[in-house]
Each structure stands twice: as structure tokens, then as C-alpha cells.
Short mmCIF file of C-alpha atoms (C1' of nucleotides) in Angstrom, two decimals:
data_model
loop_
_atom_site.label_atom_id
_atom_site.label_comp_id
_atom_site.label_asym_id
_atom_site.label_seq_id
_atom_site.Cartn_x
_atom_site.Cartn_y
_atom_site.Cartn_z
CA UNK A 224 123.73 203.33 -12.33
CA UNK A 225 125.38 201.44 -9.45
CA UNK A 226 125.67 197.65 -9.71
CA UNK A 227 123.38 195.50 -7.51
CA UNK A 228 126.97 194.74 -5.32
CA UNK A 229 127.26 198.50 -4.70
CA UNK A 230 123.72 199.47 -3.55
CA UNK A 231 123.61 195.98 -1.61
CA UNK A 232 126.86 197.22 0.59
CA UNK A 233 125.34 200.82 1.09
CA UNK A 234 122.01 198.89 2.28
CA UNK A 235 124.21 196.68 4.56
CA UNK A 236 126.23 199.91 6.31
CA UNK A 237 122.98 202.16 6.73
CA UNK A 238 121.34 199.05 8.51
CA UNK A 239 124.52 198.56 10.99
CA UNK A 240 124.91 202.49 11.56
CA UNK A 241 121.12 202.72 12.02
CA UNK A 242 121.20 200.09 15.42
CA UNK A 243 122.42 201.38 18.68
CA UNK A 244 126.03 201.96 18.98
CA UNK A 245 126.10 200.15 21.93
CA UNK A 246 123.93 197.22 20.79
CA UNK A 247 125.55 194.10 20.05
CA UNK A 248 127.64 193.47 16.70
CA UNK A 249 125.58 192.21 14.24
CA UNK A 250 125.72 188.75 12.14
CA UNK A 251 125.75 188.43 8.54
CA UNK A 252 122.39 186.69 8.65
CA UNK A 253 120.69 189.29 10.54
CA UNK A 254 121.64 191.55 8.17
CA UNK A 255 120.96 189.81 5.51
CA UNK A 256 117.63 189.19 6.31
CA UNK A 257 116.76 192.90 7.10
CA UNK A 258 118.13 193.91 3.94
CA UNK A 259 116.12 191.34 1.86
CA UNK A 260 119.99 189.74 0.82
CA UNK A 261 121.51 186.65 -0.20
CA UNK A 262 123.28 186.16 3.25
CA UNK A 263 126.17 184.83 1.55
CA UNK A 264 126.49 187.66 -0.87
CA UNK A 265 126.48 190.10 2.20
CA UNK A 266 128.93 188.12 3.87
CA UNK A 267 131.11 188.34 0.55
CA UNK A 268 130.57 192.32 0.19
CA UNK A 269 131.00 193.09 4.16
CA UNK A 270 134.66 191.31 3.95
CA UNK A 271 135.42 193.87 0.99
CA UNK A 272 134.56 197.13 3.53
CA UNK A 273 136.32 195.53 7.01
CA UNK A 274 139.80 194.94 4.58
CA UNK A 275 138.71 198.66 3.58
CA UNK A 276 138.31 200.34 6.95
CA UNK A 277 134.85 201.12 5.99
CA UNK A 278 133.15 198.91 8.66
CA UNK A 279 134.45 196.51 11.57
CA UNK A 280 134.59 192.91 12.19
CA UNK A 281 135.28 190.58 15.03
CA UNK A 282 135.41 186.52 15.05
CA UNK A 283 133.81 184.06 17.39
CA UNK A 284 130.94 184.02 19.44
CA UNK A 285 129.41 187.70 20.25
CA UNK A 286 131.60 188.27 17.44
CA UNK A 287 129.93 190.36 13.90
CA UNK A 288 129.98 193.43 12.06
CA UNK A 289 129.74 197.12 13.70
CA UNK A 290 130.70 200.04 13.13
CA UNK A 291 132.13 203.02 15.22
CA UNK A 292 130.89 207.01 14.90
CA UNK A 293 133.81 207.85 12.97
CA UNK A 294 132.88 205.68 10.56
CA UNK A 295 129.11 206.94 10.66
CA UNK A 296 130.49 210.23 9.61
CA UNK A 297 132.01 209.14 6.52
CA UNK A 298 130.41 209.63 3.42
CA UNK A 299 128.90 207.40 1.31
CA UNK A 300 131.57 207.67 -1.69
CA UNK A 301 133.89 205.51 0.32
CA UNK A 302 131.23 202.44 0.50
CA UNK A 303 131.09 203.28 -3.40
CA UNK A 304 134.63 203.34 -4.56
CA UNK A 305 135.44 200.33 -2.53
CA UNK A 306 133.32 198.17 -4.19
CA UNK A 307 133.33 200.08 -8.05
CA UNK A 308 136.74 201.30 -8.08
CA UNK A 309 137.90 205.00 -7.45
CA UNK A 310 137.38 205.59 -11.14
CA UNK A 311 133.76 205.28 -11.37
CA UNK A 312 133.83 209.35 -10.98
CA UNK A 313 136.37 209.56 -13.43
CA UNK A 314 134.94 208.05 -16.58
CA UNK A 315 134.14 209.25 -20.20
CA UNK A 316 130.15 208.83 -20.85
CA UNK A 317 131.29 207.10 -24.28
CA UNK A 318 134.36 205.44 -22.69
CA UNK A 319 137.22 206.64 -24.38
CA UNK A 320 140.27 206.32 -22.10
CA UNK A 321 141.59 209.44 -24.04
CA UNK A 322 138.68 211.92 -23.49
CA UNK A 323 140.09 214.42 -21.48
CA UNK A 324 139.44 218.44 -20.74
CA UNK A 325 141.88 218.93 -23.70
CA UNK A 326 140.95 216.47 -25.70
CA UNK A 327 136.55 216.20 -24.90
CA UNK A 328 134.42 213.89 -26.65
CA UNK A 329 131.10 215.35 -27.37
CA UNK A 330 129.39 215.04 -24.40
CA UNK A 331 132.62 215.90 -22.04
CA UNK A 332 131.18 218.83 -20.64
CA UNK A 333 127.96 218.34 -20.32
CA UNK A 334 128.17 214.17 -18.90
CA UNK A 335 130.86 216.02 -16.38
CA UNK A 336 128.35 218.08 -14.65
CA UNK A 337 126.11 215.37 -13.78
CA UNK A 338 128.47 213.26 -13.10
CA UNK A 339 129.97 215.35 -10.46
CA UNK A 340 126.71 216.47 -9.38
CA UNK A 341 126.62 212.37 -8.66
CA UNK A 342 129.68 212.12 -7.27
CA UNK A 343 129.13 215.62 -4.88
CA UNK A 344 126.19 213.60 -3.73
CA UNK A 345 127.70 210.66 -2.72
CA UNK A 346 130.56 212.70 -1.21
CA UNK A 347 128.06 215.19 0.82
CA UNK A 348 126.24 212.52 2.10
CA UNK A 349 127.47 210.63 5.69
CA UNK A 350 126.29 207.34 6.84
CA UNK A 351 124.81 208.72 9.40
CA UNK A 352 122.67 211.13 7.24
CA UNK A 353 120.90 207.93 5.32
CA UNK A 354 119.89 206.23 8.88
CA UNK A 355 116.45 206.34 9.62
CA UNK A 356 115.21 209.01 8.25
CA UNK A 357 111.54 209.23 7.89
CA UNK A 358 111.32 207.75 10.70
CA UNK A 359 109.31 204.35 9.52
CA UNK A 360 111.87 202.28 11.37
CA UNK A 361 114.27 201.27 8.21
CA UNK A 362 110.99 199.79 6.20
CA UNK A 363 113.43 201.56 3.66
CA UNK A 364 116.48 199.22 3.44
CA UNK A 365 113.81 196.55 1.78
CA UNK A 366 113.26 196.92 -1.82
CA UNK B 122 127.41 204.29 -16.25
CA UNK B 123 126.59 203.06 -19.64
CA UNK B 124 127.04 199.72 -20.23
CA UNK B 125 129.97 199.11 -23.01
CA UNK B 126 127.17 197.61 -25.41
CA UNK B 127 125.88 201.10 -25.13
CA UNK B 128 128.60 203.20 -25.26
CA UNK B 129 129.69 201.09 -28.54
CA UNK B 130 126.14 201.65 -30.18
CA UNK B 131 126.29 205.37 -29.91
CA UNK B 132 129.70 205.45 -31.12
CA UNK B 133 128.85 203.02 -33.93
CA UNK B 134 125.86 205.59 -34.74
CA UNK B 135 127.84 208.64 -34.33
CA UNK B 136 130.20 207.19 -37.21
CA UNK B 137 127.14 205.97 -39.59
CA UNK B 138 125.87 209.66 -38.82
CA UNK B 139 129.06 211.57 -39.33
CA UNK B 140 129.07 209.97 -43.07
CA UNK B 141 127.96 212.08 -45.93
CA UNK B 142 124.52 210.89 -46.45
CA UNK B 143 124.87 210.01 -50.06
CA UNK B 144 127.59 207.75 -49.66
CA UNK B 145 127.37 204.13 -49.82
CA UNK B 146 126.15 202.27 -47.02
CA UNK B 147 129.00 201.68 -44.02
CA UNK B 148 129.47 197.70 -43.50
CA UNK B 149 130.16 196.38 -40.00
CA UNK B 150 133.43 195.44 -40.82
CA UNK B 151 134.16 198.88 -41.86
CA UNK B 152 131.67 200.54 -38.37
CA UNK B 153 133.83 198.11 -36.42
CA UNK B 154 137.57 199.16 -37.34
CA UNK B 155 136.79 203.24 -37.08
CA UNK B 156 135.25 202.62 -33.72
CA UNK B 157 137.74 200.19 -32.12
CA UNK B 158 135.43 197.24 -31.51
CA UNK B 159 134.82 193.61 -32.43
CA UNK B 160 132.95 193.41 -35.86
CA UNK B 161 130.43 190.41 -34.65
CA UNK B 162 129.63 193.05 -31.67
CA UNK B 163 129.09 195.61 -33.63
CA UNK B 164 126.91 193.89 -35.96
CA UNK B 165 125.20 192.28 -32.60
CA UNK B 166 124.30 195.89 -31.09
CA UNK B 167 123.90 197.17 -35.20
CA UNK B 168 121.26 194.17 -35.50
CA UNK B 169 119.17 195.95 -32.45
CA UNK B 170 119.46 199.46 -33.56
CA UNK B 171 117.75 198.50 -37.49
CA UNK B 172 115.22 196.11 -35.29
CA UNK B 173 114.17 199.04 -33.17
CA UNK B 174 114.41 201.79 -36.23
CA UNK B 175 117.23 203.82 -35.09
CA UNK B 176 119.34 202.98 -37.78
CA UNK B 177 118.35 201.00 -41.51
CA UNK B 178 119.74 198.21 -43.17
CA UNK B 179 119.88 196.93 -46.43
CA UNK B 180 121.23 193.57 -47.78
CA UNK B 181 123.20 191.69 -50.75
CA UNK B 182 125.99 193.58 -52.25
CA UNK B 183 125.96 196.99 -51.95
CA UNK B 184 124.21 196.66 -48.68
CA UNK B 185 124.98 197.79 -45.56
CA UNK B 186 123.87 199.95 -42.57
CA UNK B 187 123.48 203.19 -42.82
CA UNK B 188 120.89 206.21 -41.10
CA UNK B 189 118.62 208.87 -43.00
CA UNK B 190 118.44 212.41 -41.97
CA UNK B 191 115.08 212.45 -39.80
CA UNK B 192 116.57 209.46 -37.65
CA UNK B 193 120.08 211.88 -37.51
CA UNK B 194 117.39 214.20 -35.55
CA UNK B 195 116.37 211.64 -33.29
CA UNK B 196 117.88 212.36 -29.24
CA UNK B 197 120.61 209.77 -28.35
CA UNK B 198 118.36 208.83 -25.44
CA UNK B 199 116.85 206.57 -28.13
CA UNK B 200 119.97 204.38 -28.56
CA UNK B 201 120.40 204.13 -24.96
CA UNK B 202 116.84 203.10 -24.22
CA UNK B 203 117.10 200.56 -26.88
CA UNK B 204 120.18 198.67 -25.25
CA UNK B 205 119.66 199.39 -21.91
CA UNK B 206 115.75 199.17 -21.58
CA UNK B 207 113.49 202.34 -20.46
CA UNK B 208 113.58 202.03 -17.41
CA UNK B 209 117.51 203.55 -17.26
CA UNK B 210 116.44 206.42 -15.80
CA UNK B 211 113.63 205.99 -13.57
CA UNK B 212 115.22 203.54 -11.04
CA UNK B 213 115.81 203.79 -7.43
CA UNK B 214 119.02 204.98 -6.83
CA UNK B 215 119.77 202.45 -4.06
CA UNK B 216 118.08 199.89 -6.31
CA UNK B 217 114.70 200.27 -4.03
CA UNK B 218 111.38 199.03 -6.26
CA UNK B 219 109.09 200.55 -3.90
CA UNK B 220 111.00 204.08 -3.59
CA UNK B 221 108.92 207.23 -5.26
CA UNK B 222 107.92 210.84 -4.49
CA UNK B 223 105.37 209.57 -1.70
CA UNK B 224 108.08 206.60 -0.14
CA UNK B 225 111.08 208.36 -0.76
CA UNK B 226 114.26 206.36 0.35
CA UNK B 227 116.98 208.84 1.84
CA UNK B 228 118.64 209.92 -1.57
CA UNK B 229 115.64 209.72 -3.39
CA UNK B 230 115.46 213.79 -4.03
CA UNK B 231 118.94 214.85 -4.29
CA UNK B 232 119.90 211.38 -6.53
CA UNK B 233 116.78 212.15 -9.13
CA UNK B 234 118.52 215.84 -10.09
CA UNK B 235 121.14 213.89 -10.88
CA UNK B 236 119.94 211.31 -12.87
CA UNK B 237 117.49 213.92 -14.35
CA UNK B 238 120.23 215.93 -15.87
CA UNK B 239 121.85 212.98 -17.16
CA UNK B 240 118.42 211.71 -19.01
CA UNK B 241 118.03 215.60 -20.27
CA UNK B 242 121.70 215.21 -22.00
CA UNK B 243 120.24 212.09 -23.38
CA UNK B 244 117.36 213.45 -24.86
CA UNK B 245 118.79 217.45 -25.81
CA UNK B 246 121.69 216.15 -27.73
CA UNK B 247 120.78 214.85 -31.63
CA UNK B 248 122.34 212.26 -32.87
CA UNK B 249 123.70 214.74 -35.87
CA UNK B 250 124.96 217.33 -32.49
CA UNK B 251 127.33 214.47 -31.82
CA UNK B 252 129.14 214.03 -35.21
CA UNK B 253 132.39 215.87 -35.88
CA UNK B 254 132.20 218.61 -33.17
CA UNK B 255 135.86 219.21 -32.90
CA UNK B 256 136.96 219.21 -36.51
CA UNK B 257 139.51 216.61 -35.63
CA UNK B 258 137.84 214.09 -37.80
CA UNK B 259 136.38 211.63 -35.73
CA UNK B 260 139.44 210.49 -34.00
CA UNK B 261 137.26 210.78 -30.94
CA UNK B 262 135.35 207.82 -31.42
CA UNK B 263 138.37 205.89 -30.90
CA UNK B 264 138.75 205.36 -27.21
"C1'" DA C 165 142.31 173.20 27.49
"C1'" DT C 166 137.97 172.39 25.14
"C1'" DA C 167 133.86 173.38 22.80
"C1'" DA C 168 131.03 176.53 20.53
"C1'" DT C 169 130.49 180.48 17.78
"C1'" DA C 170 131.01 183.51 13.94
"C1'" DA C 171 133.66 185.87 10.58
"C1'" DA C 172 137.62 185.18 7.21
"C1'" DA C 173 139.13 183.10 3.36
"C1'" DG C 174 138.98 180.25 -0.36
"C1'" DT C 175 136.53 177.47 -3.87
"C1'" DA C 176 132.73 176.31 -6.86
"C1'" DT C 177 128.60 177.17 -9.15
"C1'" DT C 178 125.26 180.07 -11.63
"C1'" DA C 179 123.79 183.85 -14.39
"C1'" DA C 180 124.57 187.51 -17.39
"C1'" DA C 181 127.21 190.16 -20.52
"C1'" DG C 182 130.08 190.13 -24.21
"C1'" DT C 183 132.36 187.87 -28.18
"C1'" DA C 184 132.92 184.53 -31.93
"C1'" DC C 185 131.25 181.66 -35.36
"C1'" DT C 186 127.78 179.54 -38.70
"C1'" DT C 187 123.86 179.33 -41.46
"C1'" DT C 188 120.20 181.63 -43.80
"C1'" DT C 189 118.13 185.11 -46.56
"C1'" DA C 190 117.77 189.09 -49.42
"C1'" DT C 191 119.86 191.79 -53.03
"C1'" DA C 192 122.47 193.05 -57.04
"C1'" DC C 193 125.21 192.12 -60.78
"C1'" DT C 194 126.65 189.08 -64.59
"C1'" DA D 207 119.03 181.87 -63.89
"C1'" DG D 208 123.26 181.81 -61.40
"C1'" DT D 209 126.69 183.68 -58.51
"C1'" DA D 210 128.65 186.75 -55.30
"C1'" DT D 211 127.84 189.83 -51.58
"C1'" DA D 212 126.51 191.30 -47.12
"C1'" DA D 213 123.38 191.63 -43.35
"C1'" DA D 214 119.98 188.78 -40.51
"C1'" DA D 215 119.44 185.31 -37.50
"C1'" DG D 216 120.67 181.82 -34.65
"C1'" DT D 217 124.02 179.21 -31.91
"C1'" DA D 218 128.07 178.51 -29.18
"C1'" DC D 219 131.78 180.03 -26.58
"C1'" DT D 220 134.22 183.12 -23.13
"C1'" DT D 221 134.54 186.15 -19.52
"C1'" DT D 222 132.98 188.47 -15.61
"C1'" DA D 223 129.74 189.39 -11.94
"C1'" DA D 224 126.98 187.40 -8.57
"C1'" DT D 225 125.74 183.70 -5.53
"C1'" DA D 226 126.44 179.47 -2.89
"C1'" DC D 227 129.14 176.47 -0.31
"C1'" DT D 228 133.26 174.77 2.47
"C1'" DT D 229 137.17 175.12 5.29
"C1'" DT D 230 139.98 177.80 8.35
"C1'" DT D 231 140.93 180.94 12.00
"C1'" DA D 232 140.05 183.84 15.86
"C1'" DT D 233 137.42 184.64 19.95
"C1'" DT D 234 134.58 183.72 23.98
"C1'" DA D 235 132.77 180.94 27.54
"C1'" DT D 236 132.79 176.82 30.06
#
DNA sequence: ATAATAAAAGTATTAAAGTACTTTTATACT
DNA sequence: AGTATAAAAGTACTTTAATACTTTTATTAT
């Protein structure tokens, strides 16, 4: 339900908040490769979150992405609507820009209960929750 | 989370549906102007729907598409399969091919209620459930 | 200062989705 | 039989998303 851009920048965030804070920043091509990426296309997508605040960049050498705890404790909604939009939670299921509470198209009520449940997910869940967690290393992150 | 394609085929059915069954068939050009769309899409996604038996075609004069009342019974899960493949609602969340029960990846749980109750709608709600519920006419198809 | 590094930023290409158009084929009515 | 109708089928175009490449800029180390 997310496009490939979307899951590929969640990938990319829970593979920099799973290192070491303290570890060096990390290049484009490293992540790249651990995420099984286009190294390009990660460059692209990581630009999008640094303008956003989501992660952290710096130039030249030692230079790369990282990102700080308070940024591990956001949730994952904010990687999401940076890259879809902050209406992806908002949407009719048979997008009419009219459907409304008011004015419901068929399935109003009952597309608006997943959806939220969706969008509570995203919303509940922190960086930080995603890293590592079975512990496998982040065998995860490949797909 | 639908695809326009899709949302346009279930509105384009919901319109052939929500016509008295007796009446003549509903051309594309006709499908197209209720529902707001281009008439060489509709008749694109229409093409599909007769291919895959959701909806029946005739042509020559008199033709046109229309749906009988066993395929009004049929879940709208069948249109969406149709356009969007069936495998809508059994992928990975964060797009992982290797992610199931036994190598969950960290959302894998909480992400499949979700997507669960969004396949359920699907498959509950009858074509014939979605036609006219408001007594408003169908001005809802129009988004 | 200079050179090396690495992301930022911009541009170009590719692929996919969506839209438009054309030709063919089946049907019904003269 | 011949003609008109209307979808089927196939092709081409357009737009957008995704990917690849290039140039610029900022930073560090020598």
C-alpha cells in the first residue's frame, strides 16, 4: 500500500538508527548496499528526509547521514508523509475529493477504520521500536 | 491505496450495478460521463472487467456493458484483484519478499490487522451493497 | 591554501501508469 | 446482403514515478 520510494526510506532510517550512535555517519553506498538499494535512489530519497528534519547530513570527508535520539523517537508517520504527502491518511477509498463524514461514499465508514488503524500504526510506532528487533542482526532490512 | 484504475473500475461497476437490470445496456461513453472519467479509460479498465467475468458485454447496436444479478452478488474484492493482481493483500508491509509469520519483519503483526480489515471490507461488501446507499442518486460516484 | 571526500543539487534516462486514437469484429436493423 | 452501431483489440502518446548520472558545494585533512 506504500510505494516502493516510501518503504525504501523507512528501510534506509531503521538501518542508520539501528548502528551505534556514536559510530561514524554513514555513506549513501553503505546504505545502499545493506538495504539491497539502488544507491542513487537512496541518495535521492535521503535528501527528501535531511530538507525534512527527519534525518541528518553532513558534506565532505567523514561526512554522511546520521541521525540523533530525538529523531529515533519519532514515529514512523513522519518518514511516511514526507515522502507520500500528509494526505495519504486523509483519502476516500474510491477517491472522491467530496466524500466527507457528511457527505460518505459507501465505504466511508468502514475504509476509515482501517485506515486509521494504518495510520495509528504508523503513528505508534518510533524508529527506534523497528531497530533490531529479533535480534538476527538487521537480516530484516533485505527483502 | 487503490490505484485510480481501481478506484475508477469500482465506480464504473457501482453505476452499471445501480441500473435497473432490465434496462438497456450502459455504453462507455455514457459509464464515463456519470463517473467523471475519460471514456477510452473507462472502456480500457471496462475491457478487463468483461475479460475476467465481472461484468458482460455485448456488441453492434444495442450493445453495451452491462452486469447480471449473480455477478451484482459478487464481493468488490473481485474488481480489485482483477486490476491490481492478488497479491494486494498479502504483501509485506515494508515491501519485504521474505517476511511471514515465521520471519516476521518488525510491523509484520500489527500491519497484517490492518491490511486484514481492509481485505475483509473488500470481500463483505457486494457489489449491489454499494449502489445507491444514500438515496442521493448516485451523485457519489462523482468525485 | 590545496587536495580529497562526500553529500547536495540538478539533469537525464528509463519504466510504468494512464490516456488517446485507430482498426477490427460482432451484432442488429433495414 | 448491406449498412450502421458499438465494443474489442491493438497501437501510440503522455505523464509521472523511479533510477542513473553529472556538477556543485561544503567539509576535513594535509
Amino acid at each position: 500500500m506504500l510505494s516502493y520510494t516510501c518503504k525504501t526510506a523507512i528501510k534506509a532510517v531503521i538501518y542508520l538508527a539501528s548502528r551505534a550512535e556514536d559510530s561514524d555517519k554513514a555513506g549513501m553506498i553503505e546504505i545502499a548496499k545493506h538495504i539491497h538499494a539502488s544507491e542513487h535512489t537512496v541518495g535521492k530519497i535521503l535528501q527528501t528526509l535531511v530538507r525534512q528534519g527527519i534525518i541528518n547530513s553532513t558534506k565532505g570527508p567523514s561526512g554522511g547521514f546520521f541521525i540523533n535520539d530525538s529523531q529515533r523517537k519519532q514515529p514512523i508517520i513522519n518518514i511516511v508523509e514526507s515522502v507520500e504527502g500528509d494526505q495519504v491518511f486523509k483519502a476516500c477509498g474510491l477517491g472522491l475529493s467530496k466524500c466527507s463524514a457528511s457527505h460518505p461514499c459507501p465505504i466511508h465508514d468502514d475504509y476509515k477504520v482501517a485506515r486509521d488503524l494504518i495510520e495509528k500504526l504508523f503513528r505508534e510506532k518510533k524508529v527506534k521500536d523497528l531497530c533490531d528487533p529479533v535480534s538476527n542482526g538487521l537480516a530484516f532490512l533485505i527483502g
